[in-house]
Short mmCIF file of C-alpha atoms and ligand atoms in Angstrom, two decimals:
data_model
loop_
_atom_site.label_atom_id
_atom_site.label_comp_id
_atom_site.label_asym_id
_atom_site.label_seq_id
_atom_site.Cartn_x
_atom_site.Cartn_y
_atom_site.Cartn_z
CA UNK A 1 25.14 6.56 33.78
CA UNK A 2 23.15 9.47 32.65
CA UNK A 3 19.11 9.58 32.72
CA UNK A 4 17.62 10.90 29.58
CA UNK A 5 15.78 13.67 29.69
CA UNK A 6 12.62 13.26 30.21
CA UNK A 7 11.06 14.08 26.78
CA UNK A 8 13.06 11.21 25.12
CA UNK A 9 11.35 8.11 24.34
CA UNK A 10 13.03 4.55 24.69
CA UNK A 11 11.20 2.76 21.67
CA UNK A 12 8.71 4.42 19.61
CA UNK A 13 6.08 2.03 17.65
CA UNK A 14 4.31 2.76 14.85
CA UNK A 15 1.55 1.10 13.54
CA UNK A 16 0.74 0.88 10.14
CA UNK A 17 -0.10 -2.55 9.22
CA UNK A 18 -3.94 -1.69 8.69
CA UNK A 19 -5.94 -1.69 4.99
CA UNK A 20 -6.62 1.66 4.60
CA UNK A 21 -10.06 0.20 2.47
CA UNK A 22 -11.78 3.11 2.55
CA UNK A 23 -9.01 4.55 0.87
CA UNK A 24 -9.81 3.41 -2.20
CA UNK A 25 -7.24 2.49 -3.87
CA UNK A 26 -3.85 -0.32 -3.94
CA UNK A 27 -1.76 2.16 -2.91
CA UNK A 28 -0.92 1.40 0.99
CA UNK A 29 -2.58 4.10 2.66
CA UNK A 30 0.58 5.59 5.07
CA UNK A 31 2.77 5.94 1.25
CA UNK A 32 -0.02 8.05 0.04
CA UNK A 33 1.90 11.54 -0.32
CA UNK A 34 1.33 14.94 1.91
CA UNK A 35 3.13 18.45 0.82
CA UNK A 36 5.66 15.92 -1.37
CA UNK A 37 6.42 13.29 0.93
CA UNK A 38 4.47 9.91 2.19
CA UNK A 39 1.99 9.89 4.65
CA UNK A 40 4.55 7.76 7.09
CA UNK A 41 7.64 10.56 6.25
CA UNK A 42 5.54 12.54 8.56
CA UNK A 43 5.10 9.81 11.31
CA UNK A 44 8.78 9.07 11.10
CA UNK A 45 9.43 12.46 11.55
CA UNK A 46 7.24 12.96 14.86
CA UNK A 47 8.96 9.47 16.01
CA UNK A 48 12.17 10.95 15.35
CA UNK A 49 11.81 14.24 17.45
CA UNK A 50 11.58 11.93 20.55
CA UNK A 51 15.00 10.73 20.05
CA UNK A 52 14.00 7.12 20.88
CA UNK A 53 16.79 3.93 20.84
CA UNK A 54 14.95 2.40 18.76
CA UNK A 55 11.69 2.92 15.63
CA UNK A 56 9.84 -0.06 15.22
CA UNK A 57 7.54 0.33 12.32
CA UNK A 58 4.66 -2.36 12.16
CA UNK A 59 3.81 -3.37 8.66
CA UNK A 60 1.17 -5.67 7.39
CA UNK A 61 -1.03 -4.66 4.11
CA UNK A 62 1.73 -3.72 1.48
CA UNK A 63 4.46 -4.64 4.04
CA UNK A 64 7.09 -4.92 0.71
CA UNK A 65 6.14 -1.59 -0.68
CA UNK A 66 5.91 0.48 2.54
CA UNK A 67 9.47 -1.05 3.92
CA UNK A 68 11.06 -0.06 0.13
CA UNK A 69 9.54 3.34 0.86
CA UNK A 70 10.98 3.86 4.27
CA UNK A 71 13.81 1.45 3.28
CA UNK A 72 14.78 4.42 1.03
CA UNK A 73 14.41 7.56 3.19
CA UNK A 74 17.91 6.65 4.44
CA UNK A 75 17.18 6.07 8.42
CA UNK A 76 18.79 2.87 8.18
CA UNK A 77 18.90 0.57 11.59
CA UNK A 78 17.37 3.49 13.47
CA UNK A 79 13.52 1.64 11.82
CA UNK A 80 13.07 -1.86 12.12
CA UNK A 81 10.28 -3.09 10.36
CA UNK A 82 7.78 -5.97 12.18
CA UNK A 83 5.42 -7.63 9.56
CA UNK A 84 1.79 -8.17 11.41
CA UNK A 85 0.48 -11.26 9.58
CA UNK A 86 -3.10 -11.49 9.92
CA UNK A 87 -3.24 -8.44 12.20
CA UNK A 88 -5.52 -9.70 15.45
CA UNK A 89 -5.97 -5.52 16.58
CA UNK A 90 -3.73 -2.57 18.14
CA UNK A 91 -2.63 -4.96 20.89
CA UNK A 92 -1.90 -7.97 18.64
CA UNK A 93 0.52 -5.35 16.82
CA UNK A 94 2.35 -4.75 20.07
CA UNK A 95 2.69 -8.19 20.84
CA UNK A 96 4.56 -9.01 17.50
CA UNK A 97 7.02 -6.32 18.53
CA UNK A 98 7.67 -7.99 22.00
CA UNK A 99 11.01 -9.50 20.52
CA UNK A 100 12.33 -6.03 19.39
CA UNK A 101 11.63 -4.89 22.21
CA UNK A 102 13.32 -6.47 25.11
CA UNK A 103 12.32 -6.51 28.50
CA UNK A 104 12.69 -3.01 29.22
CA UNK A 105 12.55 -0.97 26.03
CA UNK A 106 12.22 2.09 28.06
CA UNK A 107 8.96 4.48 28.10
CA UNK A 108 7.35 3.38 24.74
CA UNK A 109 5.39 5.53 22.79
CA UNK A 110 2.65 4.27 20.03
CA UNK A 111 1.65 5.80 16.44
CA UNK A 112 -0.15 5.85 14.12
CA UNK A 113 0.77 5.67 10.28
CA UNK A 114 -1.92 7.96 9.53
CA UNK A 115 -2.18 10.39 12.11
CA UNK A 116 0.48 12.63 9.89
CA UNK A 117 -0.29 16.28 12.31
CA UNK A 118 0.89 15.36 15.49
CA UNK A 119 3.10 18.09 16.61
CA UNK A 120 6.43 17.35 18.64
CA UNK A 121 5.38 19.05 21.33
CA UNK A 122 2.19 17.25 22.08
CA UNK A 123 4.11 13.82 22.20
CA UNK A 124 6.96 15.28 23.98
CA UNK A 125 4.42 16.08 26.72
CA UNK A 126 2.86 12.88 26.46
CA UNK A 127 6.42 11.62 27.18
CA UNK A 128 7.07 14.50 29.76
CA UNK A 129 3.61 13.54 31.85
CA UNK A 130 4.00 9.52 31.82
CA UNK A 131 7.79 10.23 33.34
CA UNK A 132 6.79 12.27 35.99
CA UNK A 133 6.23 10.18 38.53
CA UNK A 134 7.38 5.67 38.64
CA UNK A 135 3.85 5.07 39.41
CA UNK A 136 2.12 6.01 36.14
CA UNK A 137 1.45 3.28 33.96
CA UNK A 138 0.56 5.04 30.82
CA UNK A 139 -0.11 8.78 29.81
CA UNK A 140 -2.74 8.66 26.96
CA UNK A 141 -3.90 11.42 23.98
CA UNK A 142 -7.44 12.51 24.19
CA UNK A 143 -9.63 14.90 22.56
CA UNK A 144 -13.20 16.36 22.72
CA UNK A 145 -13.98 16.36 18.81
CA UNK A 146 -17.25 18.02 17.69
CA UNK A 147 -18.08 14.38 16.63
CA UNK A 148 -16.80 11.82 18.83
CA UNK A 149 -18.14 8.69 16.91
CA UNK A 150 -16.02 5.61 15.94
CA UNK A 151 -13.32 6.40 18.51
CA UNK A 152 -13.13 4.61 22.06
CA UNK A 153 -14.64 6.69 24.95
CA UNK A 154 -12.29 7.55 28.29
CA UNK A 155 -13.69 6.29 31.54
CA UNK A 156 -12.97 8.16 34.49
CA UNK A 157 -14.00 7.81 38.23
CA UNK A 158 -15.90 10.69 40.22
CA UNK A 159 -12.52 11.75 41.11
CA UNK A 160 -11.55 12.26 37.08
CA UNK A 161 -9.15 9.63 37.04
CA UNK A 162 -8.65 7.78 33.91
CA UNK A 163 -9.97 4.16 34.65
CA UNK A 164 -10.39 2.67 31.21
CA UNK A 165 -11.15 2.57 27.50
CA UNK A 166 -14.07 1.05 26.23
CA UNK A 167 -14.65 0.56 22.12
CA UNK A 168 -17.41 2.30 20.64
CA UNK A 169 -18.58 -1.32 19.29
CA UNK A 170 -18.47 -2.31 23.11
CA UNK A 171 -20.00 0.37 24.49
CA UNK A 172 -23.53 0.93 26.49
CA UNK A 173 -25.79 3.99 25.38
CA UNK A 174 -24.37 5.55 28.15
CA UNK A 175 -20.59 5.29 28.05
CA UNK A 176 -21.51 6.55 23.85
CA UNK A 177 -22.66 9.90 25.40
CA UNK A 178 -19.24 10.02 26.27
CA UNK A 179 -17.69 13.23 24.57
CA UNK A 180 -13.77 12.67 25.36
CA UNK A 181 -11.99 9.64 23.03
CA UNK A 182 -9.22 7.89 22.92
CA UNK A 183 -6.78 9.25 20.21
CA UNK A 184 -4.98 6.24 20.08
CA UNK A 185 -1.79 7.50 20.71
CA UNK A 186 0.16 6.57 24.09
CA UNK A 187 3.22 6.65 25.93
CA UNK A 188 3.76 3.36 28.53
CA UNK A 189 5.86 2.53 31.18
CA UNK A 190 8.38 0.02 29.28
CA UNK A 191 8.56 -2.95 31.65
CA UNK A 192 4.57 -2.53 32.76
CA UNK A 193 3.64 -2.86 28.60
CA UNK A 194 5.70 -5.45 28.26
CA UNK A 195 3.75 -7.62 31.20
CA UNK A 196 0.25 -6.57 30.07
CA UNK A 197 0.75 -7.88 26.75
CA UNK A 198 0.93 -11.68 27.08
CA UNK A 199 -1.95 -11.58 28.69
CA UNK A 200 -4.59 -9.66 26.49
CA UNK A 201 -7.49 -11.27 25.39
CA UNK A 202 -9.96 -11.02 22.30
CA UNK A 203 -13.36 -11.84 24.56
CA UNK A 204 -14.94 -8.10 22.24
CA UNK A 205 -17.56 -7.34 20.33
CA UNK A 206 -14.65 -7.11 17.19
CA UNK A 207 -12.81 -10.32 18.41
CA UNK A 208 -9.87 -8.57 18.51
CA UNK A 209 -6.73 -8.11 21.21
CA UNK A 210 -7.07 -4.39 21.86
CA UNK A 211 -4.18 -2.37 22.97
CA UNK A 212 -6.74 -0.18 25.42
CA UNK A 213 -6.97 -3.25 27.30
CA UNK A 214 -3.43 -2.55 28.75
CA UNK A 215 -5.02 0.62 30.37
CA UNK A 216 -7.29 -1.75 31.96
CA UNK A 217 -4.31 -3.83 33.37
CA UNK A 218 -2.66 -1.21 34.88
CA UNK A 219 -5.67 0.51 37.03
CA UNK A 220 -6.29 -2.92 38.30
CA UNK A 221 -2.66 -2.98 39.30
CA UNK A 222 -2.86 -0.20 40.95
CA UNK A 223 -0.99 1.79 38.56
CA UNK A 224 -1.96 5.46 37.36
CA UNK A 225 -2.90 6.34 34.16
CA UNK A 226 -2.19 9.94 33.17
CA UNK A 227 -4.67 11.75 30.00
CA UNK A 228 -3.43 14.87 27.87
CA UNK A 229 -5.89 16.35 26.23
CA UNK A 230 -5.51 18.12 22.20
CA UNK A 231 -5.97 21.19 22.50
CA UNK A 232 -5.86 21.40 18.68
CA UNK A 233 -7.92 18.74 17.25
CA UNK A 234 -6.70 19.20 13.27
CA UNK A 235 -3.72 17.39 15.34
CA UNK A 236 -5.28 14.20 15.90
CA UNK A 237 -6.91 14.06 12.60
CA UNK A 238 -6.44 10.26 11.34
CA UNK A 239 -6.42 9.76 7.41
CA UNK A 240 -8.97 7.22 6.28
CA UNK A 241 -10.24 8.67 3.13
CA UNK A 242 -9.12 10.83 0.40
CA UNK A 243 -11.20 13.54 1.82
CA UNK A 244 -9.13 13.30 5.27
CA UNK A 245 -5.92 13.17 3.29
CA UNK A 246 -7.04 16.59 1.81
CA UNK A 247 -7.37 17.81 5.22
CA UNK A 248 -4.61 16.80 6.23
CA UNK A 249 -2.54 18.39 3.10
CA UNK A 250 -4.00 21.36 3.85
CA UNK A 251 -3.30 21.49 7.57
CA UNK A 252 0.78 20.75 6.47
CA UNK A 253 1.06 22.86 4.12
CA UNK A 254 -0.43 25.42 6.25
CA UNK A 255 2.31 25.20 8.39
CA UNK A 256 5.15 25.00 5.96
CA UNK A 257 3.66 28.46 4.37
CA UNK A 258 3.83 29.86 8.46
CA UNK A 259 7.41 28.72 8.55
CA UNK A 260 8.53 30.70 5.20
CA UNK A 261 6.59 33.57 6.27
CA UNK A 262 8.39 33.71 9.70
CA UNK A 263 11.91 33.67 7.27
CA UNK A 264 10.64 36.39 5.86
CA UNK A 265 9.33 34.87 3.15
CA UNK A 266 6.27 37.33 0.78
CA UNK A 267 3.16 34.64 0.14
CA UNK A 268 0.66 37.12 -1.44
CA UNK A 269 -1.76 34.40 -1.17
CA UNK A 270 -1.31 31.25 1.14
CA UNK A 271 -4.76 29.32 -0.01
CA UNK A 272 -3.53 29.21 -3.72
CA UNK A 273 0.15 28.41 -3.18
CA UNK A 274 1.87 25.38 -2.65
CA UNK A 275 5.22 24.68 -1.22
CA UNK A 276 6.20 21.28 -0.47
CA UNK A 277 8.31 19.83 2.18
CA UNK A 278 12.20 20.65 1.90
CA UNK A 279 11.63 23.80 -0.07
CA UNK A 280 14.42 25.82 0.73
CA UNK A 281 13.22 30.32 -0.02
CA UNK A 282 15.73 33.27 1.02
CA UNK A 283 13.96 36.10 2.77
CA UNK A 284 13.08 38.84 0.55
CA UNK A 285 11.50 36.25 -1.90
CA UNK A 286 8.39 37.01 -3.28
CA UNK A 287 6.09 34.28 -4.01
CA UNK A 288 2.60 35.22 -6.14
CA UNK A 289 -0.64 33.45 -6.11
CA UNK A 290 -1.58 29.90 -8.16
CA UNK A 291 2.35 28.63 -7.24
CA UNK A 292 3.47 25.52 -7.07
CA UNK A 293 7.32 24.30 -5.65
CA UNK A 294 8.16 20.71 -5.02
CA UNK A 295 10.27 19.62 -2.91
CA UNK A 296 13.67 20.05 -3.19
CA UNK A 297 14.03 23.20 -4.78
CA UNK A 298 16.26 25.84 -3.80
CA UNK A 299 14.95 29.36 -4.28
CA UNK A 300 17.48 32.18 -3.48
CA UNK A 301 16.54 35.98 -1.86
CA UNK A 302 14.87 38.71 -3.78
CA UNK A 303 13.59 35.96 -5.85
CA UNK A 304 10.13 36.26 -7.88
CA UNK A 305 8.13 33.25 -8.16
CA UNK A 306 4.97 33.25 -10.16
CA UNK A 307 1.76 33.84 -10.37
CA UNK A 308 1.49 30.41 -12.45
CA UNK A 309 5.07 29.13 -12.19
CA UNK A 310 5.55 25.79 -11.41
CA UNK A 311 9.16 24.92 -9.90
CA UNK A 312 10.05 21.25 -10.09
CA UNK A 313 12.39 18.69 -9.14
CA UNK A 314 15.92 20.26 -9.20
CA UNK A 315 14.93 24.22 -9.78
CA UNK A 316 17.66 26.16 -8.16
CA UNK A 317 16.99 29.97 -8.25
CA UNK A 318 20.16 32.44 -7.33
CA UNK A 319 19.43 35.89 -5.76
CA UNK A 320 16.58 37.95 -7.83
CA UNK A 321 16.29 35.59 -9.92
CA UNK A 322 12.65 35.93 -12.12
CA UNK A 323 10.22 33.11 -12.69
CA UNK A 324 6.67 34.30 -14.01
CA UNK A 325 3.42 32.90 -15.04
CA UNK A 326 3.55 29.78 -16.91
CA UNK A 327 6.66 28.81 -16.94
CA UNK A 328 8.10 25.46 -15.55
CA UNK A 329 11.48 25.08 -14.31
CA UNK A 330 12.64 21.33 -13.89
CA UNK A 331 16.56 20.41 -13.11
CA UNK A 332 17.65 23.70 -14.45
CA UNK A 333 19.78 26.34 -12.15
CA UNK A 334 18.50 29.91 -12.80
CA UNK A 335 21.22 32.18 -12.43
CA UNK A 336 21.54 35.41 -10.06
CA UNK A 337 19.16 38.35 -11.58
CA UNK A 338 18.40 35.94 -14.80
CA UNK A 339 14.55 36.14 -15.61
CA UNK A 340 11.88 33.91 -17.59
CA UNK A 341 8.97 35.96 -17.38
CA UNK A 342 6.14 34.00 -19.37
CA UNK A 343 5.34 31.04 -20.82
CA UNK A 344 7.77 29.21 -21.55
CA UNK A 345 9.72 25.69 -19.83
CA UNK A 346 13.40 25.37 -18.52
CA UNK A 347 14.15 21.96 -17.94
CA UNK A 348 17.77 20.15 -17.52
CA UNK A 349 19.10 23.61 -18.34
CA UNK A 350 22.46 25.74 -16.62
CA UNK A 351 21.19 29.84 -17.23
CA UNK A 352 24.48 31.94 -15.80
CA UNK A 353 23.36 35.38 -14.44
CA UNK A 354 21.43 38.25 -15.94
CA UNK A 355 20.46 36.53 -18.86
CA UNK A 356 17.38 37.03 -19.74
CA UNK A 357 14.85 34.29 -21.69
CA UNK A 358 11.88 35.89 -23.56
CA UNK A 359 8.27 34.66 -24.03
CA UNK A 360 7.54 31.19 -25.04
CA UNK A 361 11.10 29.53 -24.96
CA UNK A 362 11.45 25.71 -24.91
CA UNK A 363 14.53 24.31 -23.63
CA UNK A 364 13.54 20.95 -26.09
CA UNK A 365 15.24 18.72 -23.69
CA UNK A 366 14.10 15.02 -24.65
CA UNK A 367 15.26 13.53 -27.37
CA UNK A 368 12.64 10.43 -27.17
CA UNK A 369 14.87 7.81 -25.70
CA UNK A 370 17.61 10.75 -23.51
CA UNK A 371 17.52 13.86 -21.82
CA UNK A 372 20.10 16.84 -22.64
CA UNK A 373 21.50 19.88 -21.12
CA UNK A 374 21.23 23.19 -22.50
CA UNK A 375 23.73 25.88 -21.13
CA UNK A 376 23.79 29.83 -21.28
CA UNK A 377 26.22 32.06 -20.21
CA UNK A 378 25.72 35.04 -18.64
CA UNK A 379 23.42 38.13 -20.08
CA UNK A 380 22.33 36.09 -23.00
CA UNK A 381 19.31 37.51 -24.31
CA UNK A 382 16.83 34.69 -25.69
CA UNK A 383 13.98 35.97 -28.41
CA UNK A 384 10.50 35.55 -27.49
CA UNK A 385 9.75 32.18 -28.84
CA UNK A 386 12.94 30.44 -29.30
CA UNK A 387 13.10 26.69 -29.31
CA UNK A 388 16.70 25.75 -28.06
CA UNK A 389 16.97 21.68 -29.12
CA UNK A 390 19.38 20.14 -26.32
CA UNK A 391 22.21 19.36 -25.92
CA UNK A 392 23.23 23.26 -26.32
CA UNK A 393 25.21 25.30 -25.34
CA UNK A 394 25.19 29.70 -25.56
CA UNK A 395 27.78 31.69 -24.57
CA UNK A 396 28.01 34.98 -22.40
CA UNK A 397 26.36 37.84 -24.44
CA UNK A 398 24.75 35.95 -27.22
CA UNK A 399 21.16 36.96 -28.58
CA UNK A 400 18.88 34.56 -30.72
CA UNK A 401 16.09 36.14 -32.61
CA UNK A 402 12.32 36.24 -32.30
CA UNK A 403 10.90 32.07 -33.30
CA UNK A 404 14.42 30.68 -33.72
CA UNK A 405 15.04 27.31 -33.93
CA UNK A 406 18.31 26.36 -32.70
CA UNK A 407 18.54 22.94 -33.42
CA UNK A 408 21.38 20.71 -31.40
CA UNK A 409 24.90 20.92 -31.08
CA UNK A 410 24.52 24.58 -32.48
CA UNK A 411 26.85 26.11 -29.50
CA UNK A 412 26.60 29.67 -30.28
CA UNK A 413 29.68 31.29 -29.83
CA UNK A 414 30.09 34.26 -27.19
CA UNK A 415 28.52 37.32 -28.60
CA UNK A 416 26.78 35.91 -31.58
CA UNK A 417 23.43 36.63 -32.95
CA UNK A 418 21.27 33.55 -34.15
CA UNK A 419 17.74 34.23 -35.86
CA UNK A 420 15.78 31.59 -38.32
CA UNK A 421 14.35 28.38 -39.05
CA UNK A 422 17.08 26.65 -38.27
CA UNK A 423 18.55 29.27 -36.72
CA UNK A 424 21.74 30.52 -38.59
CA UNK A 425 24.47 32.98 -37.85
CA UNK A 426 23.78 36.92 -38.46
CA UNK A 427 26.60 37.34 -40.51
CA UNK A 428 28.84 40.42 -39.14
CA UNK A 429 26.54 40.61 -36.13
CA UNK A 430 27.32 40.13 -32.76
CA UNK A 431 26.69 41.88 -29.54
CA UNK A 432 27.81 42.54 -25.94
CA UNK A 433 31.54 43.00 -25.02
CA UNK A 434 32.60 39.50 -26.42
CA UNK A 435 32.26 40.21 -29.67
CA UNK A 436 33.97 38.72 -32.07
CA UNK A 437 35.19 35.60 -30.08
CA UNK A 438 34.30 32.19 -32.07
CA UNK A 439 32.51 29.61 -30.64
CA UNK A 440 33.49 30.50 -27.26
CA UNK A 441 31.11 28.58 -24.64
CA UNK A 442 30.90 28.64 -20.97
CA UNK A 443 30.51 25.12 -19.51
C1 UD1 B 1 -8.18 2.37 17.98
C2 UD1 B 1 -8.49 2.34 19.47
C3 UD1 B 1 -9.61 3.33 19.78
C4 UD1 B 1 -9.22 4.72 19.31
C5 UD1 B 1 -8.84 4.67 17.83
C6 UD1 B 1 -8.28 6.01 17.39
C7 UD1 B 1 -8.05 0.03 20.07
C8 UD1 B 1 -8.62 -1.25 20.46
N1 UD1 B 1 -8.89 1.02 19.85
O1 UD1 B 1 -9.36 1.98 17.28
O2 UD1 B 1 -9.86 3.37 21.18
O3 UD1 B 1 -10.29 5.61 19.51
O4 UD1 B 1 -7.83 3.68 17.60
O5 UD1 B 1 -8.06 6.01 16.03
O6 UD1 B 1 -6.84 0.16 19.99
N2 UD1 B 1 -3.43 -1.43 13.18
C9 UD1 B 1 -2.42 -2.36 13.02
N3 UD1 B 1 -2.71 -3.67 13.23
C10 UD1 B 1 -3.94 -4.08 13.61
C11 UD1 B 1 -4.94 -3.14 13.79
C12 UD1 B 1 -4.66 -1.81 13.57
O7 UD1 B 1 -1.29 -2.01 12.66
O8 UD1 B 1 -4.09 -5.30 13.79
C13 UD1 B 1 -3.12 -0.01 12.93
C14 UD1 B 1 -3.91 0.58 11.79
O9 UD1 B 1 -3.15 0.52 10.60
C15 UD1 B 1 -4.13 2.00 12.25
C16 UD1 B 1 -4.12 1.91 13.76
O10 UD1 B 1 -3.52 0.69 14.10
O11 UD1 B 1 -3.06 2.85 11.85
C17 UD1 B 1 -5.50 2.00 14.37
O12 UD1 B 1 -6.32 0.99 13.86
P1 UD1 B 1 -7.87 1.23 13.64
O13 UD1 B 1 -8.48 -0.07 13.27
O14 UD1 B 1 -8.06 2.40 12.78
O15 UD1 B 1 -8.32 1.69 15.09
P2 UD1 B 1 -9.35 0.99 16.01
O16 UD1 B 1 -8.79 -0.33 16.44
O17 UD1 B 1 -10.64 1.03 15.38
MG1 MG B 2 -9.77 -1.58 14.01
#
């Protein structure tokens, strides 16, 4: 048999069965989104990089809707979802697990829905320290925050060992003077969590069964307990109010901006520009201030994005393509070199390379009850202010004139020039090198 390495986790828990009332609102708190995802996409995501056997996601307040959410993110049996009903505290939420977890579900590592900034590498340590040596019980987060209230204060002996947790609610005047807390966040010795559990009891100032008490179990068994302290504390921020959840936008998207600059990636002005997670950007891009891509788009090299442009749901730009201020792209591939410079919005559209759409177009896409496609072939050249009613099609070369209104099913041919309200064919005029060719569309 082979050992795992030693950053792998056996079961990682996650819990996220609290109210998230200070939230303000019915959504549950962990489906709230960050840089286009939910809250608990992130959480999953730090779970996953430990490569554990098995997820175990703890649900409780808007159980349904969180395990739809996650249902849909397509981990399948990797997350099993335990419902917490009433939840009794952190430990209670372990205990409900005890059934997914067998007797020895390996070193077990505990989340939090809404501590989304966690990096890898701080729980892979965590991970790293508790394996070390047989002996260690637990290895625990901590920080030294500016402002330690709320959290649970570390207790350690003259020597600086870690000898227990105590509640802020539970707490002397003392122990509050305490600046290093509990983050919440822990990696246990499988077999020794599964022992301490049974046997936690609610005798607290909250009258609830408190995971920390574990801690407690193991020093009396003789068992170390290991700390590793943040070093960067915007990674242990927990989201408990909108005004965290803007910190904690800012903190990710921070990072995604770092990761397209390091591609090579131009972001004239990170504070004003917003990328979401799963953006894909070729290097040589340029991307200008007041920006925002969602998630899923595809943006090629030598692109220009912006300032003002708003790239939605299904934007795909080729090489050098152009998108400028005020113009929304939505479902629509922009073709190699093709530009929309101003003001105008793309969506559900096909534009083939080099073409070129002028100020102000609308690609009128809804009908009221459906949406339609509108396709151009290549080095069409679209007057400033066209309305193009889907479904539409113009073909390579074709030109429509300043205002025209090309209402549906038009398919201008290859070539062709269309101007007017509605827009009609320029009799005798066409233009670029297919000419003459009818009704010839690209598809
Ligand atoms: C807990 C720790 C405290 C630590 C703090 C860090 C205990 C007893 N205390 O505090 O030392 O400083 O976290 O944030 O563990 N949850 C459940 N079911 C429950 C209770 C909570 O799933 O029955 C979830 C919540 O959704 C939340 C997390 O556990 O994601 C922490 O709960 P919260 O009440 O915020 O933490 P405390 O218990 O106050
Ligand atoms: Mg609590």
């Amino acid at each position: 048999m082979t050992t795992p390495p030693k950053q792998r986790a056996g079961s990682v828990v996650i819990l996220a069965a609290g109210h998230g009332k200070r939230m303000k609102s019915a959504k549950p708190k962990v489906l709230h989104p960050l840089c286009g995802r939910p809250m608990i996409a992130w959480v999953l995501d730090q779970a996953l990089a430990l490569e554990p056997e098995r997820i175990v996601l703890v649900t409780g307040h808007g159980a349904a809707e969180v395990e739809k959410a996650v249902g849909e993110m397509g981990l399948g049996a990797r997350v099993r979802f335990v419902r917490q009903e009433p939840q009794l505290g952190t430990g209670h939420a372990l205990q409900v697990c005890l059934p997914e977890l067998g007797a020895d579900p390996g070193v077990t590592v505990v989340l939090y829905g809404d501590m989304p900034c966690l990096r890898p590498e701080t729980l892979r340590a965590l991970v790293a320290t508790q394996a070390e040596s047989a002996r260690n019980g637990m290895a625990i987060l901590t920080a030294v925050p500016d402002e330690p209230r709320g959290f649970g204060r570390i207790l350690r002996d003259d020597a600086g060992h870690v000898t227990g947790i105590v509640e802020e609610r539970d707490a002397s005047p003392e122990q509050r003077e305490i600046d290093e807390v509990n983050l919440g966040v822990y990696a246990f010795d499988g077999p020794g969590l599964v022992a301490a559990l049974p046997k936690l009891s609610n005798k607290n100032a909250q009258g609830e069964y408190y995971l920390t008490d574990v801690l407690a179990a193991f020093v009396a068994g003789g068992r170390a307990v290991r700390a590793v302290e943040l070093e960067d504390h915007e990674e242990g921020l927990g989201v408990n109010t909108l005004a965290h959840l803007a910190e904690a936008r800012w903190a990710l998207q921070l990072r995604i901006l770092e990761g397209h600059l390091e591609n090579g990636v131009y972001i004239e002005d990170p504070a004003t520009t917003y990328i979401d997670h799963g953006v894909e950007i070729g290097a040589g891009t340029r991307v200008l201030p007041c920006s925002v891509i969602r998630s899923g788009v595809r943006i090629g090299k030598d692109c220009e994005v912006g300032p003002f442009a708003q790239l939605r749901v299904g934007a795909v730009l080729e090489d050098g393509a152009e998108i400028g201020n005020f113009v929304e792209v939505k479902n629509t591939r922009v073709g190699a070199h093709a530009k929309a410079k101003h003001l105008s919005y793309l969506g559900d559209g096909e534009i083939c390379a080099r073409s070129n759409i002028g100020a102000g177009t609308i690609f009128a896409n809804y009908d009221g009850v459906k949406k339609h496609k509108t396709k151009l072939g290549e080095r069409v050249f679209v007057g400033s202010g066209s309305v193009i009613v889907a479904p539409n099609t113009i073909g390579d070369g074709a030109t429509t004139g300043a205002g025209a209104i090309v209402t549906r099913d038009s398919n201008i041919g290859a070539g062709e020039v269309w101007v007017g309200v509605p827009a009609k064919r320029l009799a005798g005029k066409s233009t670029g090198p297919a000419s003459g060719t009818k009704k010839e569309t690209r598809s």
